[in-house]
Amino acid sequence: MRLPPRPQERIDRSRELTFFFEGEPRHGFPGDTVGSALFASGRRVFSRSFKYHRPRGLLCCSGQCPNCLMQVDGVPNVRVCTMPLREGARVRGQNVLGSLDRDVMSVVDKIGGPFTPVGFYYRTMIRPRRAWPLYERFLRNVAGLGKIDRGAGRTRRFDTEHRRVEVLVIGGGRAGIEAARAAAARGEQVVLVDEGLGPGERAAGGSFEVIAPARALGIYEGGLVPVDAGQVLIRFRARRIVVATGAIEQPLVFPGNDLVGVMLPGAVRRLTDEWSLRPGSRAVVIGADERALSVVAELRSAGTEIARVVDLRAESPRRIAAEGKKGRLASVLVDGEGLDCDLLVMSGGRQPAYSLLAQAGARIEYDAGRGVFVPIELPASVEAVGAVAGELPSGATPAATYEGGGKARGKCFVCVCEDVTTKDVRRAIAEGFDSIELAKRYTTVTMGPCQGRLCQLPSVRLYARENGTDEAAIGRTTARPPWAPVSLGLLAGRGHEPARRTSIHERHVQLGARMMWTGAWRRVHSYGDPAGEVRAVHEAVGAIDVSTLGKILVSGPDAAAFLERLYPNRFGDLRPGRIRYSVLGTDAGRIMDDGTIARLDDDRFYVTTTSTGADVVSEWLEWWNAVWGMGVEVVNLTGALAAVNVAGPRARELLGRLTDLDVSNESFSYLDAKQAHVAGVPCLLLRIGFVGELGYELHCSSPYGEYLWSTLLERGADLGLRPFGLEAQRVLRLEKQHILVGQDTDSESNALEAGMPWVVKFDKDEFVGKWALEHVRERGLRERLVGFEMTGWTVPPEGGQIVVDGRPAGRVTSARWSGELRRAIGLAWVPAALAEEDAELAIRVDGRLEQARVRLRPFLDPDGERLRS
Amino acid sequence: MSELEFLSTDRTRTGGGFEPVFRSPLADALAAAGPDVRDLSALGKVEVRGDVEGFDGLASAERIPLTPGRTLFLCAPEETARLREALADPSRTVVDVTGALAGLELRGERLLRRLTDLDLDGLPAVGAVARVTTIVLRTGEEFRLFFPQEYARSMAEVVLDAAAGL
Amino acid sequence: MSFLIPCPNCGSRDVNEFAYGGEIAVRPEARPNVRELGSYLYFRRNVAGVQREWWFHRLGCEAWFQAERDTRTNEVLLTERPRASRDEAPPGPEAPALPDTPAV
Ligand code: FES
Ligand SMILES: [Zn+2]
């Protein structure tokens, strides 16, 4: 039922919109919100409360409270009072069993239930422990807000946008608009955001941008203000922030203060002015300031009869209580005087909406004169204007609570979101929760959807009175983002995760490779037959994409000296065209990475790192370069170059087909580095052997990686060439006892105990980690990384325990079945005393102990004849 | 061995049954893209460590200062060799990064705002675009992005997805 | 965390573009004993106040620089490119009281 057209109304009566409530068609006009249209259709109950399932109706009608949360088009927890009405919208009530009007769970309100007293389930539902999952399922069903569809994928699109602005004004009321105008007039670039739909009109003619409806979620360091603009999260970086969030009308605390028909003045004003609706037929108005009491005129103009006006500035009633029938307001008692009515407009004054300011670092203090918290001492670059700054008309401070007295014994809510009553708060205080921060966590007051907008001040007043102190001493709880509710989808955004792919990636996919993640890289696990891939490398030739290897160019007159100082191995005497292996250590002597270093010429070295270590090592090199200030340039070429390792007894034959280079063992020996064209592509060729067979790593510019790969596969087919993946490589390197940093070592491992004393050149003057390694040498080795082979057929799990005298004494770091050796092999950390050839190890496998023998030398080709052949 | 030939993309040889093919890292990823997105990966790119203050060897090359000691030069693909030669100097480290960086041209400030928090009025700059370190250049509403080629597909996906959301 | 750091090469950027390199510790000149080594490796002043520290601009110019930051407010008071040589390194921390923690 609409009133006759009114001057300020927002609705366009010339057009009708149809939407559905619980499946039934309803009507509204453009300009309506879902809430106003439902109210117009006669609906008064909008939700059921959190614990007691009490019926609740429009309270604030401005998106501040929990009372109108509904499910709209599948999205739970929508505040329908501010949600613009759309044609065809599907609206449902939530948190009910049955319907909004007949909610089966409302018996909780009458007879009590599992939640009745605050903290109940902390105390009760912990026993028996096993039963918690049951309790939890039950609690989840009866409490909480809304339901999410667990099967839902990304149905709605959310984007993130980054904006920079000189002045960001938050709040489009009178003060915000004025501030925006003034800044714009000074020539500043201004954006104003507001939660409502109104500011567009109010800002008309201003030379600044308005974004509405949009909610500022918080103020973070560096002037960062994320703004929820519906489908887009705008991350504003503002040089100056003007907060004009206004003040929030505070409810009074009395029995029955949550009944349907009890409203704040703002709700009345919006219903009548904007949507031409009559909020009730007979009203009682209780207010503490002019703004609240002025609704009387509006109500009269809407044809509401005024039963009584209580001006708290002029009178101080002792008792106020509302009584209802079936959850709807029926009468109000003021100091014993009974007044029949269906509308009670109440207001305990207005509290500046300071939360954003507090997040920004403002100090908030209780102003006893006005009975509210006000911001003082704002951080630089943040400004507060209008009501939020404390510019409020004077009003009366209401009592902390009003007793009903007599037979009025309805529940008296401090917090409507979480259904916390004055009784709960008193009980918490009696139990010793005297600090407001602790009491908040125990009672959950201010933790609901309103985030303290309507309950912070009333609860502080109550704490103060019950503790016999004042509000200033109680203080307030910390204001944290988000200031407004936000959907997780918006925060998640599009959810892209950057992935690195080698230039050969598409070929692997075509070959049917099984891909896996290693760090951010997509790599080939295998092409379906790891054992066959291993065999090809041993018997013919294999090719693996190793483009992910870290590749760093170190150049400059001090390059040799720099590496000499950084790595434990020696590089000063490395001849151009030769390669040397080293681990890279920290000053604590720990292994951080390993790789080969090729000297290209006097001043240039080509450093390779592990695939996952590339970025860390390059940063590490850059850092020491910065510390030492040497004449060195460090260039990370990891992605610049593709790399393929061609390995196997027939690798030389294959390479010979593709290059003019003399590939004979005499002129291209083990650990040689050469530049040459391979298949017409300029390459750096490194003769190294991580997988233990004769092998060449071919490094070339990335855009030719795919061509090189395809050509190798084509020209090597008749030699039995097979591409191989990481799984095959893991087996092959294990047969050689080549370690994988990060797999076989951890952040505690050093090169001496990891069995590589030969890379540590103690006779060098200095290198990073030397001191620590000297101390290790002096104290003696405590544990050792050794190879082992199983006596039986079992492959022990990686991470499996080495057991000595019934106690854990070490662990398996790698283990695989070697088809070549027909044995299970691995690497393990063992007590130093056990690091002897043939020493017996007991390894725990599925609770049993399995026997293994220590092998200190490579399982296969211990003298490296294949590598050097 | 003064020049690191294997870093360059213009030193391949055809013959003996070999015909090396330059393949842009964006080749597959942009197959379905509209005309507003262009692949610039083939452009010549040379990074120089050291002083380039007085350098005027190749006027047509575009110069992007990254740090006081690091400069990126962009040029037409066929000019890359000349640029490298002109820059060669014992006091400098000259690295051909043509193959290292993928290049993408796109239109529209709004689209860029969905991808990066860089100050779009303060370009060129190096910063995070779709969480990848990227060199961003601007000419009016046209933006050019240069980023590590291994992120090409990932970047193209994000860019096209963001464009679809506008 | 969303504070801004003025990179000496790139200007003001979100902290998330950077990697933190820790407070600046001075490396011993000569071989330290175990206790001194432990102090250098593991003990930091961890001041509540202004401290000098290393930062790396990972999603930017990829360069290291030094910053003076107030650890209480995250206000970055100054940033500068690293000082070239060891001689100019800022004075080292006051030796903290050390428990007997093995360094290696
Ligand atoms: S009535 Fe909708 S939020 Fe209060
Ligand atoms: Zn930077």
mmCIF file of C-alpha atoms in Angstrom, chain A residues 588-751:
data_model
loop_
_atom_site.group_PDB
_atom_site.id
_atom_site.type_symbol
_atom_site.label_atom_id
_atom_site.label_comp_id
_atom_site.label_asym_id
_atom_site.label_seq_id
_atom_site.Cartn_x
_atom_site.Cartn_y
_atom_site.Cartn_z
ATOM 1 C CA ALA A 588 75.993 -20.600 8.529
ATOM 2 C CA GLY A 589 77.645 -23.228 6.350
ATOM 3 C CA ARG A 590 74.318 -24.558 5.137
ATOM 4 C CA ILE A 591 73.696 -25.695 1.562
ATOM 5 C CA MET A 592 71.273 -23.353 -0.175
ATOM 6 C CA ASP A 593 71.682 -24.581 -3.737
ATOM 7 C CA ASP A 594 74.000 -26.344 -6.139
ATOM 8 C CA GLY A 595 74.878 -26.314 -9.803
ATOM 9 C CA THR A 596 77.609 -26.140 -12.361
ATOM 10 C CA ILE A 597 79.598 -23.096 -13.320
ATOM 11 C CA ALA A 598 81.108 -22.779 -16.786
ATOM 12 C CA ARG A 599 83.769 -20.228 -17.517
ATOM 13 C CA LEU A 600 82.959 -18.679 -20.880
ATOM 14 C CA ASP A 601 86.005 -16.406 -21.005
ATOM 15 C CA ASP A 602 88.184 -14.484 -18.608
ATOM 16 C CA ASP A 603 85.422 -12.191 -17.426
ATOM 17 C CA ARG A 604 82.303 -14.241 -17.893
ATOM 18 C CA PHE A 605 80.868 -17.198 -16.045
ATOM 19 C CA TYR A 606 77.713 -19.112 -16.750
ATOM 20 C CA VAL A 607 76.226 -20.218 -13.440
ATOM 21 C CA THR A 608 73.456 -22.785 -13.308
ATOM 22 C CA THR A 609 71.226 -23.372 -10.308
ATOM 23 C CA THR A 610 68.460 -25.766 -9.384
ATOM 24 C CA SER A 611 65.090 -25.056 -10.983
ATOM 25 C CA THR A 612 63.463 -23.878 -7.815
ATOM 26 C CA GLY A 613 66.561 -22.039 -6.605
ATOM 27 C CA ALA A 614 67.021 -19.761 -9.609
ATOM 28 C CA ASP A 615 65.392 -16.660 -8.187
ATOM 29 C CA VAL A 616 66.770 -17.099 -4.693
ATOM 30 C CA VAL A 617 70.296 -17.619 -5.970
ATOM 31 C CA SER A 618 70.122 -14.686 -8.310
ATOM 32 C CA GLU A 619 68.932 -12.474 -5.437
ATOM 33 C CA TRP A 620 71.681 -13.915 -3.250
ATOM 34 C CA LEU A 621 74.349 -13.137 -5.831
ATOM 35 C CA GLU A 622 72.957 -9.637 -6.322
ATOM 36 C CA TRP A 623 72.987 -9.108 -2.593
ATOM 37 C CA TRP A 624 76.617 -10.065 -2.084
ATOM 38 C CA ASN A 625 77.461 -7.951 -5.081
ATOM 39 C CA ALA A 626 75.772 -5.036 -3.369
ATOM 40 C CA VAL A 627 77.534 -5.758 -0.078
ATOM 41 C CA TRP A 628 80.980 -6.194 -1.555
ATOM 42 C CA GLY A 629 80.595 -3.559 -4.236
ATOM 43 C CA MET A 630 82.709 -5.548 -6.664
ATOM 44 C CA GLY A 631 82.924 -4.899 -10.394
ATOM 45 C CA VAL A 632 80.432 -7.602 -11.304
ATOM 46 C CA GLU A 633 77.182 -7.738 -13.220
ATOM 47 C CA VAL A 634 74.698 -10.479 -12.396
ATOM 48 C CA VAL A 635 72.178 -11.189 -15.147
ATOM 49 C CA ASN A 636 69.448 -13.753 -14.610
ATOM 50 C CA LEU A 637 68.983 -15.615 -17.906
ATOM 51 C CA THR A 638 66.727 -18.355 -16.581
ATOM 52 C CA GLY A 639 63.783 -17.676 -18.838
ATOM 53 C CA ALA A 640 65.868 -16.277 -21.647
ATOM 54 C CA LEU A 641 67.228 -19.676 -22.533
ATOM 55 C CA ALA A 642 65.694 -23.019 -23.272
ATOM 56 C CA ALA A 643 67.772 -26.043 -22.327
ATOM 57 C CA VAL A 644 67.647 -29.697 -23.263
ATOM 58 C CA ASN A 645 69.753 -32.429 -21.746
ATOM 59 C CA VAL A 646 70.568 -35.153 -24.255
ATOM 60 C CA ALA A 647 71.971 -38.179 -22.463
ATOM 61 C CA GLY A 648 72.779 -41.780 -23.176
ATOM 62 C CA PRO A 649 75.419 -43.855 -24.919
ATOM 63 C CA ARG A 650 74.202 -42.651 -28.325
ATOM 64 C CA ALA A 651 74.039 -38.970 -27.408
ATOM 65 C CA ARG A 652 77.301 -38.199 -29.211
ATOM 66 C CA GLU A 653 76.093 -39.816 -32.387
ATOM 67 C CA LEU A 654 72.937 -37.745 -32.288
ATOM 68 C CA LEU A 655 74.766 -34.518 -31.579
ATOM 69 C CA GLY A 656 77.221 -35.232 -34.396
ATOM 70 C CA ARG A 657 74.314 -35.265 -36.811
ATOM 71 C CA LEU A 658 73.274 -31.762 -35.803
ATOM 72 C CA THR A 659 76.471 -29.769 -35.558
ATOM 73 C CA ASP A 660 79.752 -29.048 -37.297
ATOM 74 C CA LEU A 661 81.487 -29.071 -33.934
ATOM 75 C CA ASP A 662 84.020 -31.831 -33.369
ATOM 76 C CA VAL A 663 82.170 -33.890 -30.793
ATOM 77 C CA SER A 664 84.844 -36.543 -30.330
ATOM 78 C CA ASN A 665 85.730 -37.317 -26.739
ATOM 79 C CA GLU A 666 89.189 -35.857 -27.248
ATOM 80 C CA SER A 667 88.091 -32.420 -28.338
ATOM 81 C CA PHE A 668 84.812 -32.203 -26.428
ATOM 82 C CA SER A 669 85.522 -33.897 -23.111
ATOM 83 C CA TYR A 670 83.610 -34.323 -19.927
ATOM 84 C CA LEU A 671 83.092 -30.919 -18.225
ATOM 85 C CA ASP A 672 83.819 -28.920 -21.359
ATOM 86 C CA ALA A 673 81.656 -25.954 -22.384
ATOM 87 C CA LYS A 674 81.457 -24.880 -26.011
ATOM 88 C CA GLN A 675 79.464 -22.582 -28.224
ATOM 89 C CA ALA A 676 78.267 -23.951 -31.548
ATOM 90 C CA HIS A 677 75.291 -24.127 -33.841
ATOM 91 C CA VAL A 678 73.149 -27.164 -33.266
ATOM 92 C CA ALA A 679 70.501 -27.754 -35.926
ATOM 93 C CA GLY A 680 71.243 -24.217 -37.071
ATOM 94 C CA VAL A 681 70.534 -22.728 -33.634
ATOM 95 C CA PRO A 682 73.375 -21.072 -31.713
ATOM 96 C CA CYS A 683 73.810 -23.029 -28.474
ATOM 97 C CA LEU A 684 75.941 -23.191 -25.415
ATOM 98 C CA LEU A 685 76.832 -26.846 -24.981
ATOM 99 C CA LEU A 686 77.745 -28.140 -21.552
ATOM 100 C CA ARG A 687 79.056 -31.665 -21.247
ATOM 101 C CA ILE A 688 77.846 -32.692 -17.842
ATOM 102 C CA GLY A 689 76.173 -35.744 -16.461
ATOM 103 C CA PHE A 690 73.552 -35.320 -13.798
ATOM 104 C CA VAL A 691 71.844 -38.504 -14.999
ATOM 105 C CA GLY A 692 75.080 -40.460 -15.118
ATOM 106 C CA GLU A 693 75.408 -41.224 -18.800
ATOM 107 C CA LEU A 694 77.333 -39.424 -21.514
ATOM 108 C CA GLY A 695 75.353 -36.225 -21.905
ATOM 109 C CA TYR A 696 75.167 -32.738 -23.262
ATOM 110 C CA GLU A 697 73.086 -29.847 -22.074
ATOM 111 C CA LEU A 698 72.123 -27.623 -24.982
ATOM 112 C CA HIS A 699 71.201 -24.075 -24.030
ATOM 113 C CA CYS A 700 69.689 -21.801 -26.676
ATOM 114 C CA SER A 701 67.519 -18.722 -26.955
ATOM 115 C CA SER A 702 64.005 -19.575 -25.795
ATOM 116 C CA PRO A 703 62.109 -18.883 -29.019
ATOM 117 C CA TYR A 704 64.131 -21.706 -30.653
ATOM 118 C CA GLY A 705 63.627 -24.204 -27.835
ATOM 119 C CA GLU A 706 60.708 -25.848 -29.496
ATOM 120 C CA TYR A 707 62.494 -26.161 -32.819
ATOM 121 C CA LEU A 708 65.576 -27.625 -31.191
ATOM 122 C CA TRP A 709 63.514 -30.117 -29.237
ATOM 123 C CA SER A 710 61.482 -31.242 -32.215
ATOM 124 C CA THR A 711 64.607 -31.601 -34.333
ATOM 125 C CA LEU A 712 66.328 -33.693 -31.660
ATOM 126 C CA LEU A 713 63.350 -36.007 -31.422
ATOM 127 C CA GLU A 714 63.121 -36.313 -35.168
ATOM 128 C CA ARG A 715 66.787 -36.905 -35.854
ATOM 129 C CA GLY A 716 67.220 -39.168 -32.870
ATOM 130 C CA ALA A 717 64.240 -41.422 -33.512
ATOM 131 C CA ASP A 718 66.258 -44.085 -35.306
ATOM 132 C CA LEU A 719 68.771 -44.127 -32.446
ATOM 133 C CA GLY A 720 66.025 -45.059 -30.033
ATOM 134 C CA LEU A 721 65.700 -41.574 -28.548
ATOM 135 C CA ARG A 722 62.949 -41.106 -26.018
ATOM 136 C CA PRO A 723 61.934 -37.970 -24.198
ATOM 137 C CA PHE A 724 62.085 -38.441 -20.433
ATOM 138 C CA GLY A 725 60.572 -36.625 -17.496
ATOM 139 C CA LEU A 726 61.439 -35.764 -13.913
ATOM 140 C CA GLU A 727 60.539 -39.157 -12.533
ATOM 141 C CA ALA A 728 63.053 -40.910 -14.789
ATOM 142 C CA GLN A 729 65.618 -38.260 -13.970
ATOM 143 C CA ARG A 730 65.102 -38.876 -10.268
ATOM 144 C CA VAL A 731 65.855 -42.552 -10.656
ATOM 145 C CA LEU A 732 68.867 -41.933 -12.893
ATOM 146 C CA ARG A 733 70.504 -39.414 -10.600
ATOM 147 C CA LEU A 734 69.829 -41.618 -7.573
ATOM 148 C CA GLU A 735 71.715 -44.460 -9.214
ATOM 149 C CA LYS A 736 74.653 -42.030 -9.234
ATOM 150 C CA GLN A 737 73.971 -40.731 -5.698
ATOM 151 C CA HIS A 738 73.726 -37.214 -7.071
ATOM 152 C CA ILE A 739 71.905 -35.163 -4.475
ATOM 153 C CA LEU A 740 68.857 -33.003 -5.017
ATOM 154 C CA VAL A 741 69.132 -29.868 -2.899
ATOM 155 C CA GLY A 742 65.910 -29.477 -0.968
ATOM 156 C CA GLN A 743 65.090 -33.170 -1.321
ATOM 157 C CA ASP A 744 68.187 -34.769 0.164
ATOM 158 C CA THR A 745 69.286 -31.670 2.049
ATOM 159 C CA ASP A 746 67.356 -29.266 4.214
ATOM 160 C CA SER A 747 68.087 -25.926 5.821
ATOM 161 C CA GLU A 748 70.389 -27.629 8.347
ATOM 162 C CA SER A 749 72.594 -29.561 5.936
ATOM 163 C CA ASN A 750 76.197 -28.664 5.260
ATOM 164 C CA ALA A 751 78.482 -29.842 2.481
#
